[in-house]
mmCIF file of C-alpha atoms and ligand atoms in Angstrom:
data_model
loop_
_atom_site.group_PDB
_atom_site.id
_atom_site.type_symbol
_atom_site.label_atom_id
_atom_site.label_comp_id
_atom_site.label_asym_id
_atom_site.label_seq_id
_atom_site.Cartn_x
_atom_site.Cartn_y
_atom_site.Cartn_z
ATOM 1 C CA MET A 1134 22.595 -37.177 10.897
ATOM 2 C CA LYS A 1135 19.148 -36.975 12.460
ATOM 3 C CA ASN A 1136 16.440 -38.617 10.388
ATOM 4 C CA PRO A 1137 14.092 -37.312 9.192
ATOM 5 C CA ILE A 1138 15.488 -33.819 8.987
ATOM 6 C CA ARG A 1139 12.761 -31.178 9.057
ATOM 7 C CA ILE A 1140 13.452 -28.309 6.649
ATOM 8 C CA GLY A 1141 11.450 -25.107 7.114
ATOM 9 C CA ILE A 1142 11.092 -23.027 3.958
ATOM 10 C CA ILE A 1143 9.892 -19.425 3.881
ATOM 11 C CA GLY A 1144 7.948 -19.181 0.628
ATOM 12 C CA GLY A 1145 5.954 -21.903 -1.075
ATOM 13 C CA GLY A 1146 6.328 -20.879 -4.712
ATOM 14 C CA GLN A 1147 7.807 -22.972 -7.510
ATOM 15 C CA LEU A 1148 11.309 -22.784 -6.022
ATOM 16 C CA GLY A 1149 9.992 -24.090 -2.703
ATOM 17 C CA LYS A 1150 8.133 -26.816 -4.565
ATOM 18 C CA MET A 1151 11.214 -27.963 -6.458
ATOM 19 C CA ILE A 1152 13.326 -27.902 -3.260
ATOM 20 C CA ALA A 1153 10.593 -30.030 -1.647
ATOM 21 C CA GLN A 1154 10.603 -32.472 -4.579
ATOM 22 C CA GLU A 1155 14.304 -33.194 -4.028
ATOM 23 C CA ALA A 1156 13.920 -33.231 -0.245
ATOM 24 C CA LYS A 1157 11.099 -35.747 -0.430
ATOM 25 C CA ARG A 1158 13.258 -38.101 -2.526
ATOM 26 C CA MET A 1159 15.556 -38.288 0.500
ATOM 27 C CA SER A 1160 12.604 -38.436 2.934
ATOM 28 C CA PHE A 1161 13.317 -35.097 4.572
ATOM 29 C CA GLU A 1162 10.282 -33.356 5.987
ATOM 30 C CA ILE A 1163 9.157 -30.020 4.614
ATOM 31 C CA ILE A 1164 7.331 -27.270 6.452
ATOM 32 C CA ILE A 1165 6.304 -24.280 4.368
ATOM 33 C CA LEU A 1166 5.466 -20.756 5.493
ATOM 34 C CA ASP A 1167 3.360 -18.978 2.879
ATOM 35 C CA PRO A 1168 0.293 -16.701 2.866
ATOM 36 C CA SER A 1169 -1.500 -18.840 0.311
ATOM 37 C CA GLU A 1170 -3.125 -22.149 1.195
ATOM 38 C CA ASP A 1171 -2.785 -23.500 -2.336
ATOM 39 C CA CYS A 1172 0.738 -22.243 -3.062
ATOM 40 C CA PRO A 1173 2.755 -24.518 -5.424
ATOM 41 C CA ALA A 1174 4.753 -26.187 -2.608
ATOM 42 C CA SER A 1175 1.662 -26.962 -0.516
ATOM 43 C CA SER A 1176 1.060 -30.269 -2.304
ATOM 44 C CA LEU A 1177 4.471 -31.520 -1.169
ATOM 45 C CA SER A 1178 4.734 -30.081 2.311
ATOM 46 C CA ASP A 1179 4.216 -32.030 5.512
ATOM 47 C CA GLU A 1180 2.876 -28.899 7.109
ATOM 48 C CA LEU A 1181 1.896 -25.443 5.944
ATOM 49 C CA ILE A 1182 2.003 -22.375 8.167
ATOM 50 C CA LEU A 1183 -0.352 -19.828 6.662
ATOM 51 C CA ALA A 1184 1.111 -16.378 7.241
ATOM 52 C CA ASP A 1185 2.853 -13.475 5.601
ATOM 53 C CA PHE A 1186 6.554 -14.080 4.841
ATOM 54 C CA LYS A 1187 7.503 -11.310 7.272
ATOM 55 C CA ASN A 1188 5.299 -12.432 10.186
ATOM 56 C CA GLU A 1189 7.671 -12.823 13.163
ATOM 57 C CA LEU A 1190 5.394 -15.084 15.197
ATOM 58 C CA ALA A 1191 4.926 -17.407 12.242
ATOM 59 C CA ILE A 1192 8.684 -17.489 11.624
ATOM 60 C CA LYS A 1193 9.212 -18.472 15.275
ATOM 61 C CA LYS A 1194 6.590 -21.195 14.880
ATOM 62 C CA LEU A 1195 8.338 -22.430 11.746
ATOM 63 C CA ALA A 1196 11.640 -22.533 13.655
ATOM 64 C CA LYS A 1197 10.107 -24.575 16.450
ATOM 65 C CA LYS A 1198 8.734 -27.151 14.045
ATOM 66 C CA SER A 1199 11.895 -27.355 11.882
ATOM 67 C CA ASP A 1200 15.552 -28.268 12.389
ATOM 68 C CA ILE A 1201 16.748 -25.624 9.962
ATOM 69 C CA ILE A 1202 15.241 -22.669 8.074
ATOM 70 C CA THR A 1203 15.893 -21.602 4.517
ATOM 71 C CA TYR A 1204 14.002 -19.264 2.182
ATOM 72 C CA GLU A 1205 13.073 -19.259 -1.490
ATOM 73 C CA ILE A 1206 12.272 -15.564 -1.774
ATOM 74 C CA GLU A 1207 14.145 -12.369 -1.010
ATOM 75 C CA LEU A 1208 11.017 -10.990 0.700
ATOM 76 C CA ALA A 1209 11.783 -13.010 3.853
ATOM 77 C CA ASN A 1210 12.218 -11.064 7.098
ATOM 78 C CA SER A 1211 15.978 -10.709 7.570
ATOM 79 C CA LYS A 1212 15.568 -9.060 10.990
ATOM 80 C CA ALA A 1213 13.492 -11.901 12.445
ATOM 81 C CA LEU A 1214 15.863 -14.447 10.901
ATOM 82 C CA LYS A 1215 18.849 -12.615 12.409
ATOM 83 C CA SER A 1216 17.271 -12.829 15.831
ATOM 84 C CA LEU A 1217 16.842 -16.616 15.400
ATOM 85 C CA GLU A 1218 20.431 -16.920 14.238
ATOM 86 C CA SER A 1219 21.635 -15.041 17.322
ATOM 87 C CA GLN A 1220 20.018 -17.797 19.401
ATOM 88 C CA ARG A 1221 22.192 -20.286 17.503
ATOM 89 C CA TYR A 1222 19.288 -21.441 15.333
ATOM 90 C CA PRO A 1223 20.511 -22.521 11.859
ATOM 91 C CA VAL A 1224 19.283 -20.197 9.087
ATOM 92 C CA TYR A 1225 20.814 -20.568 5.609
ATOM 93 C CA PRO A 1226 21.858 -18.606 3.624
ATOM 94 C CA SER A 1227 22.787 -16.240 6.437
ATOM 95 C CA PRO A 1228 20.238 -13.498 7.243
ATOM 96 C CA GLU A 1229 23.016 -10.922 6.828
ATOM 97 C CA THR A 1230 23.487 -12.111 3.235
ATOM 98 C CA LEU A 1231 19.729 -11.770 2.731
ATOM 99 C CA ARG A 1232 19.797 -8.240 4.186
ATOM 100 C CA ILE A 1233 22.585 -7.211 1.816
ATOM 101 C CA ILE A 1234 20.868 -8.699 -1.229
ATOM 102 C CA GLN A 1235 17.367 -7.400 -0.420
ATOM 103 C CA ASN A 1236 18.375 -3.855 -1.275
ATOM 104 C CA LYS A 1237 19.945 -3.437 -4.721
ATOM 105 C CA PHE A 1238 21.955 -0.370 -3.671
ATOM 106 C CA ARG A 1239 23.317 -2.139 -0.587
ATOM 107 C CA GLN A 1240 24.043 -5.217 -2.718
ATOM 108 C CA LYS A 1241 25.924 -3.285 -5.416
ATOM 109 C CA SER A 1242 27.869 -1.291 -2.770
ATOM 110 C CA PHE A 1243 28.858 -4.554 -1.081
ATOM 111 C CA LEU A 1244 29.999 -6.093 -4.365
ATOM 112 C CA MET A 1245 31.964 -2.983 -5.324
ATOM 113 C CA HIS A 1246 33.750 -2.935 -1.957
ATOM 114 C CA ASN A 1247 34.685 -6.553 -2.565
ATOM 115 C CA HIS A 1248 36.279 -5.622 -5.902
ATOM 116 C CA ILE A 1249 33.644 -7.274 -8.056
ATOM 117 C CA ILE A 1250 32.960 -5.448 -11.320
ATOM 118 C CA VAL A 1251 29.432 -3.974 -11.423
ATOM 119 C CA PRO A 1252 27.872 -1.264 -13.633
ATOM 120 C CA LYS A 1253 28.419 2.283 -12.350
ATOM 121 C CA PHE A 1254 25.575 3.105 -9.947
ATOM 122 C CA ASP A 1255 24.418 5.615 -7.357
ATOM 123 C CA LEU A 1256 21.471 6.343 -5.133
ATOM 124 C CA VAL A 1257 18.919 8.843 -6.481
ATOM 125 C CA ARG A 1258 18.396 11.424 -3.753
ATOM 126 C CA SER A 1259 16.312 13.953 -5.715
ATOM 127 C CA GLU A 1260 15.162 14.811 -9.227
ATOM 128 C CA GLU A 1261 18.171 17.094 -9.613
ATOM 129 C CA CYS A 1262 20.470 14.299 -8.469
ATOM 130 C CA LEU A 1263 18.904 11.987 -11.087
ATOM 131 C CA ARG A 1264 19.382 14.594 -13.816
ATOM 132 C CA ASN A 1265 23.054 14.969 -12.875
ATOM 133 C CA LEU A 1266 23.570 11.204 -12.809
ATOM 134 C CA CYS A 1267 21.929 10.857 -16.237
ATOM 135 C CA THR A 1268 24.391 13.435 -17.583
ATOM 136 C CA GLU A 1269 27.307 11.670 -15.907
ATOM 137 C CA TYR A 1270 26.395 8.111 -17.039
ATOM 138 C CA GLY A 1271 24.883 9.053 -20.399
ATOM 139 C CA LEU A 1272 21.557 7.791 -21.748
ATOM 140 C CA PRO A 1273 20.007 5.314 -21.883
ATOM 141 C CA ALA A 1274 20.409 4.505 -18.198
ATOM 142 C CA MET A 1275 18.510 2.118 -15.952
ATOM 143 C CA LEU A 1276 16.532 3.444 -12.981
ATOM 144 C CA LYS A 1277 15.957 0.658 -10.447
ATOM 145 C CA ALA A 1278 13.775 0.472 -7.361
ATOM 146 C CA CYS A 1279 16.144 -0.722 -4.626
ATOM 147 C CA GLU A 1280 13.694 -3.067 -2.934
ATOM 148 C CA ASP A 1281 10.886 -5.501 -3.670
ATOM 149 C CA SER A 1282 11.498 -5.782 -7.378
ATOM 150 C CA TYR A 1283 11.659 -8.905 -9.495
ATOM 151 C CA ASP A 1284 11.181 -9.920 -13.130
ATOM 152 C CA GLY A 1285 12.244 -6.438 -14.154
ATOM 153 C CA ARG A 1286 9.161 -4.882 -12.544
ATOM 154 C CA GLY A 1287 11.406 -2.548 -10.566
ATOM 155 C CA ASN A 1288 13.298 -1.266 -13.632
ATOM 156 C CA PHE A 1289 12.658 1.774 -15.808
ATOM 157 C CA LEU A 1290 14.861 2.424 -18.820
ATOM 158 C CA ILE A 1291 15.446 6.163 -19.151
ATOM 159 C CA SER A 1292 15.975 6.553 -22.865
ATOM 160 C CA SER A 1293 16.005 10.348 -23.067
ATOM 161 C CA LYS A 1294 16.062 13.373 -20.745
ATOM 162 C CA ASN A 1295 12.329 13.983 -21.152
ATOM 163 C CA LYS A 1296 11.639 10.552 -19.593
ATOM 164 C CA ILE A 1297 13.278 11.477 -16.269
ATOM 165 C CA TYR A 1298 10.167 12.881 -14.640
ATOM 166 C CA GLN A 1299 8.048 9.924 -15.822
ATOM 167 C CA ALA A 1300 10.641 7.503 -14.438
ATOM 168 C CA LEU A 1301 10.552 9.121 -11.004
ATOM 169 C CA GLU A 1302 6.738 9.153 -11.041
ATOM 170 C CA PHE A 1303 6.735 5.455 -11.961
ATOM 171 C CA PHE A 1304 8.357 4.577 -8.638
ATOM 172 C CA HIS A 1305 6.649 7.374 -6.670
ATOM 173 C CA GLY A 1306 8.565 7.697 -3.437
ATOM 174 C CA ARG A 1307 10.361 4.340 -3.490
ATOM 175 C CA GLN A 1308 14.118 4.373 -2.904
ATOM 176 C CA CYS A 1309 15.800 4.198 -6.327
ATOM 177 C CA MET A 1310 19.251 3.993 -7.828
ATOM 178 C CA LEU A 1311 20.521 4.793 -11.293
ATOM 179 C CA GLU A 1312 22.710 2.323 -13.123
ATOM 180 C CA LYS A 1313 24.837 2.880 -16.179
ATOM 181 C CA PHE A 1314 23.361 0.999 -19.130
ATOM 182 C CA ILE A 1315 25.518 -1.945 -20.203
ATOM 183 C CA PRO A 1316 25.201 -2.645 -23.945
ATOM 184 C CA PHE A 1317 25.723 -6.348 -23.339
ATOM 185 C CA ILE A 1318 25.905 -8.925 -26.119
ATOM 186 C CA LYS A 1319 24.812 -11.734 -23.813
ATOM 187 C CA GLU A 1320 23.368 -12.335 -20.373
ATOM 188 C CA ILE A 1321 24.735 -15.325 -18.521
ATOM 189 C CA SER A 1322 24.406 -16.800 -15.047
ATOM 190 C CA ILE A 1323 26.041 -19.396 -12.860
ATOM 191 C CA MET A 1324 24.624 -21.264 -9.910
ATOM 192 C CA VAL A 1325 27.161 -21.673 -7.118
ATOM 193 C CA ALA A 1326 26.677 -23.779 -3.986
ATOM 194 C CA ARG A 1327 28.614 -23.542 -0.752
ATOM 195 C CA ASN A 1328 28.273 -25.609 2.421
ATOM 196 C CA SER A 1329 29.273 -24.566 5.931
ATOM 197 C CA HIS A 1330 32.588 -26.377 5.554
ATOM 198 C CA GLY A 1331 33.391 -23.788 2.889
ATOM 199 C CA GLN A 1332 33.283 -26.245 0.007
ATOM 200 C CA ILE A 1333 32.264 -24.347 -3.159
ATOM 201 C CA VAL A 1334 31.065 -25.895 -6.422
ATOM 202 C CA SER A 1335 29.696 -24.167 -9.495
ATOM 203 C CA PHE A 1336 27.317 -25.281 -12.199
ATOM 204 C CA PRO A 1337 27.961 -24.770 -15.921
ATOM 205 C CA VAL A 1338 27.392 -21.282 -17.348
ATOM 206 C CA SER A 1339 23.831 -20.650 -18.599
ATOM 207 C CA GLU A 1340 22.993 -18.203 -21.365
ATOM 208 C CA ASN A 1341 19.800 -16.300 -20.671
ATOM 209 C CA ILE A 1342 17.445 -14.606 -23.090
ATOM 210 C CA HIS A 1343 14.935 -12.187 -21.594
ATOM 211 C CA LYS A 1344 11.733 -10.959 -23.234
ATOM 212 C CA ASN A 1345 9.898 -7.957 -21.745
ATOM 213 C CA ASN A 1346 12.279 -8.146 -18.778
ATOM 214 C CA VAL A 1347 11.332 -11.730 -17.881
ATOM 215 C CA LEU A 1348 13.546 -14.728 -18.477
ATOM 216 C CA ASP A 1349 12.260 -16.431 -21.611
ATOM 217 C CA MET A 1350 14.908 -19.018 -22.415
ATOM 218 C CA THR A 1351 18.032 -20.514 -20.857
ATOM 219 C CA ILE A 1352 20.599 -22.214 -23.073
ATOM 220 C CA VAL A 1353 23.264 -24.517 -21.641
ATOM 221 C CA PRO A 1354 26.131 -24.626 -22.303
ATOM 222 C CA ALA A 1355 26.261 -20.872 -22.906
ATOM 223 C CA ARG A 1356 27.622 -19.938 -26.337
ATOM 224 C CA ILE A 1357 30.631 -18.027 -24.999
ATOM 225 C CA SER A 1358 34.391 -18.269 -25.380
ATOM 226 C CA LYS A 1359 36.498 -20.247 -22.921
ATOM 227 C CA LYS A 1360 37.980 -16.972 -21.718
ATOM 228 C CA VAL A 1361 34.545 -15.516 -20.847
ATOM 229 C CA GLY A 1362 33.525 -18.792 -19.184
ATOM 230 C CA LEU A 1363 36.585 -18.735 -16.938
ATOM 231 C CA LYS A 1364 36.097 -15.039 -16.080
ATOM 232 C CA ALA A 1365 32.448 -15.697 -15.191
ATOM 233 C CA LYS A 1366 33.266 -18.688 -12.994
ATOM 234 C CA LYS A 1367 35.996 -16.743 -11.204
ATOM 235 C CA MET A 1368 33.657 -13.792 -10.632
ATOM 236 C CA ALA A 1369 30.811 -16.016 -9.391
ATOM 237 C CA GLU A 1370 33.023 -17.909 -6.941
ATOM 238 C CA LYS A 1371 34.657 -14.686 -5.705
ATOM 239 C CA THR A 1372 31.178 -13.249 -5.062
ATOM 240 C CA ILE A 1373 30.143 -16.277 -3.024
ATOM 241 C CA GLY A 1374 33.450 -16.092 -1.171
ATOM 242 C CA ALA A 1375 32.546 -12.554 -0.092
ATOM 243 C CA LEU A 1376 28.991 -13.368 0.996
ATOM 244 C CA LYS A 1377 28.356 -15.264 4.210
ATOM 245 C CA GLY A 1378 26.433 -18.468 4.650
ATOM 246 C CA ALA A 1379 25.632 -21.753 3.027
ATOM 247 C CA GLY A 1380 23.206 -22.475 0.210
ATOM 248 C CA ILE A 1381 22.852 -22.074 -3.499
ATOM 249 C CA PHE A 1382 23.244 -18.691 -5.167
ATOM 250 C CA GLY A 1383 22.379 -17.507 -8.667
ATOM 251 C CA ILE A 1384 24.864 -15.008 -10.092
ATOM 252 C CA GLU A 1385 23.601 -12.977 -13.071
ATOM 253 C CA MET A 1386 26.182 -11.368 -15.321
ATOM 254 C CA PHE A 1387 26.480 -9.334 -18.526
ATOM 255 C CA VAL A 1388 29.025 -10.098 -21.263
ATOM 256 C CA THR A 1389 30.191 -7.175 -23.399
ATOM 257 C CA ASN A 1390 31.544 -7.021 -26.920
ATOM 258 C CA ASP A 1391 35.079 -6.756 -25.496
ATOM 259 C CA GLU A 1392 34.520 -10.010 -23.566
ATOM 260 C CA ASP A 1393 34.284 -8.187 -20.252
ATOM 261 C CA VAL A 1394 32.089 -9.795 -17.620
ATOM 262 C CA ILE A 1395 30.057 -7.477 -15.368
ATOM 263 C CA LEU A 1396 27.977 -8.658 -12.454
ATOM 264 C CA ASN A 1397 24.273 -7.738 -12.575
ATOM 265 C CA GLU A 1398 22.854 -9.270 -9.428
ATOM 266 C CA VAL A 1399 22.949 -12.120 -6.957
ATOM 267 C CA ALA A 1400 20.018 -14.279 -5.823
ATOM 268 C CA PRO A 1401 20.519 -16.094 -2.486
ATOM 269 C CA ARG A 1402 18.372 -19.038 -3.568
ATOM 270 C CA PRO A 1403 17.743 -21.409 -6.485
ATOM 271 C CA HIS A 1404 17.266 -19.442 -9.694
ATOM 272 C CA ASN A 1405 15.056 -19.743 -12.769
ATOM 273 C CA SER A 1406 18.140 -20.044 -14.975
ATOM 274 C CA GLY A 1407 19.251 -23.126 -12.989
ATOM 275 C CA HIS A 1408 16.089 -25.178 -13.570
ATOM 276 C CA TYR A 1409 17.731 -26.985 -16.499
ATOM 277 C CA SER A 1410 19.986 -28.750 -13.948
ATOM 278 C CA ILE A 1411 17.107 -31.057 -12.909
ATOM 279 C CA GLU A 1412 17.267 -32.905 -16.224
ATOM 280 C CA ALA A 1413 20.641 -31.955 -17.649
ATOM 281 C CA CYS A 1414 23.101 -32.215 -14.744
ATOM 282 C CA SER A 1415 24.446 -34.990 -12.553
ATOM 283 C CA ILE A 1416 22.900 -33.090 -9.629
ATOM 284 C CA SER A 1417 20.287 -30.341 -9.592
ATOM 285 C CA GLN A 1418 20.485 -26.857 -8.095
ATOM 286 C CA PHE A 1419 17.717 -27.889 -5.687
ATOM 287 C CA GLU A 1420 19.536 -30.940 -4.324
ATOM 288 C CA HIS A 1421 22.683 -28.857 -3.964
ATOM 289 C CA HIS A 1422 20.764 -26.236 -2.038
ATOM 290 C CA ILE A 1423 19.618 -28.909 0.395
ATOM 291 C CA ARG A 1424 23.085 -30.441 0.646
ATOM 292 C CA ALA A 1425 24.651 -27.007 1.152
ATOM 293 C CA ILE A 1426 22.327 -25.908 3.975
ATOM 294 C CA LEU A 1427 22.664 -29.288 5.722
ATOM 295 C CA ASP A 1428 26.454 -29.127 5.356
ATOM 296 C CA LEU A 1429 26.548 -32.315 3.287
ATOM 297 C CA PRO A 1430 29.221 -33.020 0.650
ATOM 298 C CA LEU A 1431 28.819 -31.101 -2.620
ATOM 299 C CA SER A 1432 29.733 -33.029 -5.733
ATOM 300 C CA LYS A 1433 30.834 -31.145 -8.827
ATOM 301 C CA PRO A 1434 27.785 -30.843 -11.115
ATOM 302 C CA ARG A 1435 28.487 -32.332 -14.539
ATOM 303 C CA LEU A 1436 26.496 -31.329 -17.610
ATOM 304 C CA LEU A 1437 25.182 -34.609 -19.002
ATOM 305 C CA THR A 1438 23.546 -33.157 -22.103
ATOM 306 C CA PRO A 1439 22.933 -29.808 -23.795
ATOM 307 C CA ALA A 1440 19.676 -28.273 -22.606
ATOM 308 C CA VAL A 1441 17.271 -25.450 -23.312
ATOM 309 C CA MET A 1442 14.699 -24.271 -20.794
ATOM 310 C CA VAL A 1443 11.697 -22.134 -21.727
ATOM 311 C CA ASN A 1444 9.309 -20.535 -19.280
ATOM 312 C CA ILE A 1445 5.541 -20.860 -19.496
ATOM 313 C CA LEU A 1446 4.181 -17.414 -18.657
ATOM 314 C CA GLY A 1447 0.733 -16.015 -17.975
ATOM 315 C CA SER A 1448 -0.779 -14.217 -20.966
ATOM 316 C CA GLU A 1449 -1.036 -10.447 -21.186
ATOM 317 C CA GLY A 1450 -4.296 -8.856 -20.175
ATOM 318 C CA HIS A 1451 -5.603 -11.711 -18.068
ATOM 319 C CA ILE A 1452 -5.776 -12.190 -14.323
ATOM 320 C CA GLY A 1453 -7.693 -15.230 -13.159
ATOM 321 C CA PRO A 1454 -8.084 -18.982 -13.530
ATOM 322 C CA TYR A 1455 -6.467 -20.535 -16.599
ATOM 323 C CA LYS A 1456 -5.774 -23.770 -18.432
ATOM 324 C CA ILE A 1457 -2.596 -25.007 -20.037
ATOM 325 C CA LYS A 1458 -3.439 -26.458 -23.440
ATOM 326 C CA GLY A 1459 -1.384 -28.592 -25.782
ATOM 327 C CA ILE A 1460 0.094 -30.902 -23.156
ATOM 328 C CA ARG A 1461 -0.652 -34.085 -25.134
ATOM 329 C CA GLN A 1462 1.066 -32.734 -28.263
ATOM 330 C CA LEU A 1463 3.956 -31.369 -26.192
ATOM 331 C CA LEU A 1464 4.643 -34.678 -24.513
ATOM 332 C CA ALA A 1465 4.803 -36.386 -27.906
ATOM 333 C CA ILE A 1466 7.992 -34.422 -28.630
ATOM 334 C CA PRO A 1467 11.108 -36.423 -27.675
ATOM 335 C CA GLY A 1468 13.435 -34.881 -25.094
ATOM 336 C CA VAL A 1469 10.786 -32.662 -23.517
ATOM 337 C CA LYS A 1470 10.109 -32.426 -19.770
ATOM 338 C CA LEU A 1471 7.166 -30.403 -18.539
ATOM 339 C CA HIS A 1472 6.949 -28.674 -15.153
ATOM 340 C CA ILE A 1473 3.667 -27.068 -14.123
ATOM 341 C CA TYR A 1474 3.831 -25.199 -10.840
ATOM 342 C CA GLY A 1475 0.146 -25.488 -9.944
ATOM 343 C CA LYS A 1476 -0.587 -21.791 -9.417
ATOM 344 C CA LYS A 1477 -4.324 -21.247 -9.279
ATOM 345 C CA ILE A 1478 -4.330 -17.792 -10.821
ATOM 346 C CA SER A 1479 -2.592 -16.546 -13.936
ATOM 347 C CA LYS A 1480 -1.302 -12.984 -14.208
ATOM 348 C CA PRO A 1481 0.468 -11.250 -17.095
ATOM 349 C CA ARG A 1482 4.001 -12.699 -17.386
ATOM 350 C CA ARG A 1483 3.561 -14.756 -14.187
ATOM 351 C CA LYS A 1484 5.745 -17.868 -14.166
ATOM 352 C CA LEU A 1485 3.295 -20.785 -14.374
ATOM 353 C CA GLY A 1486 5.687 -23.536 -15.406
ATOM 354 C CA HIS A 1487 8.641 -24.377 -17.603
ATOM 355 C CA ILE A 1488 9.797 -26.867 -20.192
ATOM 356 C CA THR A 1489 13.275 -28.338 -20.336
ATOM 357 C CA VAL A 1490 14.475 -29.853 -23.581
ATOM 358 C CA THR A 1491 17.527 -32.084 -23.694
ATOM 359 C CA ALA A 1492 19.068 -33.260 -26.969
ATOM 360 C CA LYS A 1493 22.336 -34.584 -28.324
ATOM 361 C CA ASN A 1494 23.383 -31.125 -29.487
ATOM 362 C CA LEU A 1495 22.412 -27.547 -28.746
ATOM 363 C CA LEU A 1496 21.009 -26.832 -32.194
ATOM 364 C CA GLU A 1497 18.544 -29.671 -31.889
ATOM 365 C CA ALA A 1498 17.651 -28.656 -28.312
ATOM 366 C CA MET A 1499 16.965 -25.096 -29.483
ATOM 367 C CA SER A 1500 14.747 -26.026 -32.389
ATOM 368 C CA THR A 1501 12.839 -28.509 -30.209
ATOM 369 C CA ALA A 1502 12.411 -25.825 -27.540
ATOM 370 C CA GLU A 1503 10.977 -23.400 -30.126
ATOM 371 C CA ARG A 1504 8.564 -26.119 -31.255
ATOM 372 C CA ALA A 1505 7.639 -26.897 -27.645
ATOM 373 C CA LYS A 1506 6.895 -23.214 -27.027
ATOM 374 C CA ARG A 1507 4.584 -23.071 -30.033
ATOM 375 C CA THR A 1508 2.781 -26.225 -28.881
ATOM 376 C CA ILE A 1509 1.777 -25.089 -25.420
ATOM 377 C CA ARG A 1510 -0.714 -22.321 -24.663
ATOM 378 C CA VAL A 1511 -2.031 -20.657 -21.542
ATOM 379 C CA VAL A 1512 -5.733 -19.995 -22.073
ATOM 380 C CA VAL A 1513 -8.400 -18.201 -20.087
ATOM 381 C CA GLU A 1514 -10.863 -20.554 -18.455
HETATM 382 P P1 ATP B 503 14.966 -10.784 -12.228
HETATM 383 O O1 ATP B 503 13.985 -10.988 -11.132
HETATM 384 O O2 ATP B 503 14.447 -11.226 -13.584
HETATM 385 O O3 ATP B 503 16.342 -11.305 -11.968
HETATM 386 P P2 ATP B 503 15.162 -8.003 -11.524
HETATM 387 O O4 ATP B 503 13.817 -7.437 -11.476
HETATM 388 O O5 ATP B 503 15.858 -8.307 -10.249
HETATM 389 O O6 ATP B 503 15.155 -9.245 -12.484
HETATM 390 P P3 ATP B 503 17.493 -6.997 -12.902
HETATM 391 O O7 ATP B 503 18.105 -8.341 -12.943
HETATM 392 O O8 ATP B 503 18.251 -5.927 -12.229
HETATM 393 O O9 ATP B 503 16.018 -6.971 -12.349
HETATM 394 O O10 ATP B 503 17.193 -6.519 -14.399
HETATM 395 C C1 ATP B 503 16.328 -7.247 -15.275
HETATM 396 C C2 ATP B 503 16.901 -7.198 -16.677
HETATM 397 O O11 ATP B 503 17.041 -5.837 -17.104
HETATM 398 C C3 ATP B 503 18.299 -7.778 -16.781
HETATM 399 O O12 ATP B 503 18.269 -9.174 -16.892
HETATM 400 C C4 ATP B 503 18.797 -7.069 -18.034
HETATM 401 O O13 ATP B 503 18.240 -7.644 -19.195
HETATM 402 C C5 ATP B 503 18.226 -5.673 -17.882
HETATM 403 N N1 ATP B 503 19.194 -4.798 -17.157
HETATM 404 C C6 ATP B 503 19.291 -4.631 -15.825
HETATM 405 N N2 ATP B 503 20.278 -3.773 -15.497
HETATM 406 C C7 ATP B 503 20.836 -3.382 -16.658
HETATM 407 C C8 ATP B 503 21.919 -2.502 -16.997
HETATM 408 N N3 ATP B 503 22.591 -1.841 -16.086
HETATM 409 N N4 ATP B 503 22.216 -2.370 -18.319
HETATM 410 C C9 ATP B 503 21.527 -3.020 -19.275
HETATM 411 N N5 ATP B 503 20.502 -3.847 -19.020
HETATM 412 C C10 ATP B 503 20.138 -4.039 -17.742
HETATM 413 MG MG1 MG B 504 17.858 -10.160 -12.461
#
């Protein structure tokens, strides 16, 4: 293996930063492409190319300077990456996988054709079409913008027929699909890594609690039956088997009252619900992403301790500089690890950092996590 390996990453957010942290431990070089000079990963990168994620010239420059390209955001330019790949340049996960995942309708169609259970869905072609779909699926139903949505910002819950017009207005003109509402009892996810040799390993199942559409807390191990755990693992590995390319993938799923497991969506990158693996597993999702894209051996991640992760989010009603208060008190709590991403500006519900709590049992980890959450505050400067 060439040393040092130069890894080019499109996107310099917290995921890029945490990939870089693991890469640096092994002395790999990191080159980041991001439009912001002070993006979270900038402090750990050997070089920063300042450009939009979709800028073809900048992507070519990144390729020239790196041995391999990966991405930490779905906004990357799948067309430009495909053109690199056609010149035998290594891009992982495959740009075709990115293209499929970038559009929620394309993604769900792909999953359905590969016999993976997803909620009923269809493209909304007109207001009349939406009205008919609402009648067919029943209400509530979830209207989703097909592209460029994250943290639930591309979702609108249609609770009654008189909300249909408002829902369409909300996305004015963007391509949308309607999804049948799943009255889930739990949301879970699994991180799965695959290298180019086809070796596949999965992480333990995480249980995810969302607040206002954003992930608030991840609990590991998930409080589910063995049967649901096995179903979820099988579904996650089948999904990765159907998608091309190496890397780590986050598979989000719903669990119903009847113990059915339904796939919600796939992320072709490290995932917020896998952050716990840094402290709680024998290997983290970030190291496995690096190993997977470099076609290195993937060891089976073992859960070393129960863990709870809570996100630190920007406060409502404030855009601008901020301070995180309570760090001294937080760090006095045993079992707490603090991650601050270093974003310069806070926005409502923006992910600014996270806390992982490990403890000898889940109950203790959960009560410590609640205490940790109360201790830390994001305040306006
Ligand atoms: P993220 O970036 O947080 O993964 P996203 O913007 O890509 O989210 P989704 O994962 O599709 O959006 O949806 C966000 C949340 O909305 C889900 O985690 C779930 O709580 C809820 N949700 C989405 N689809 C459905 C559905 N069909 N039925 C019930 N709830 C849903
Ligand atoms: Mg999601």
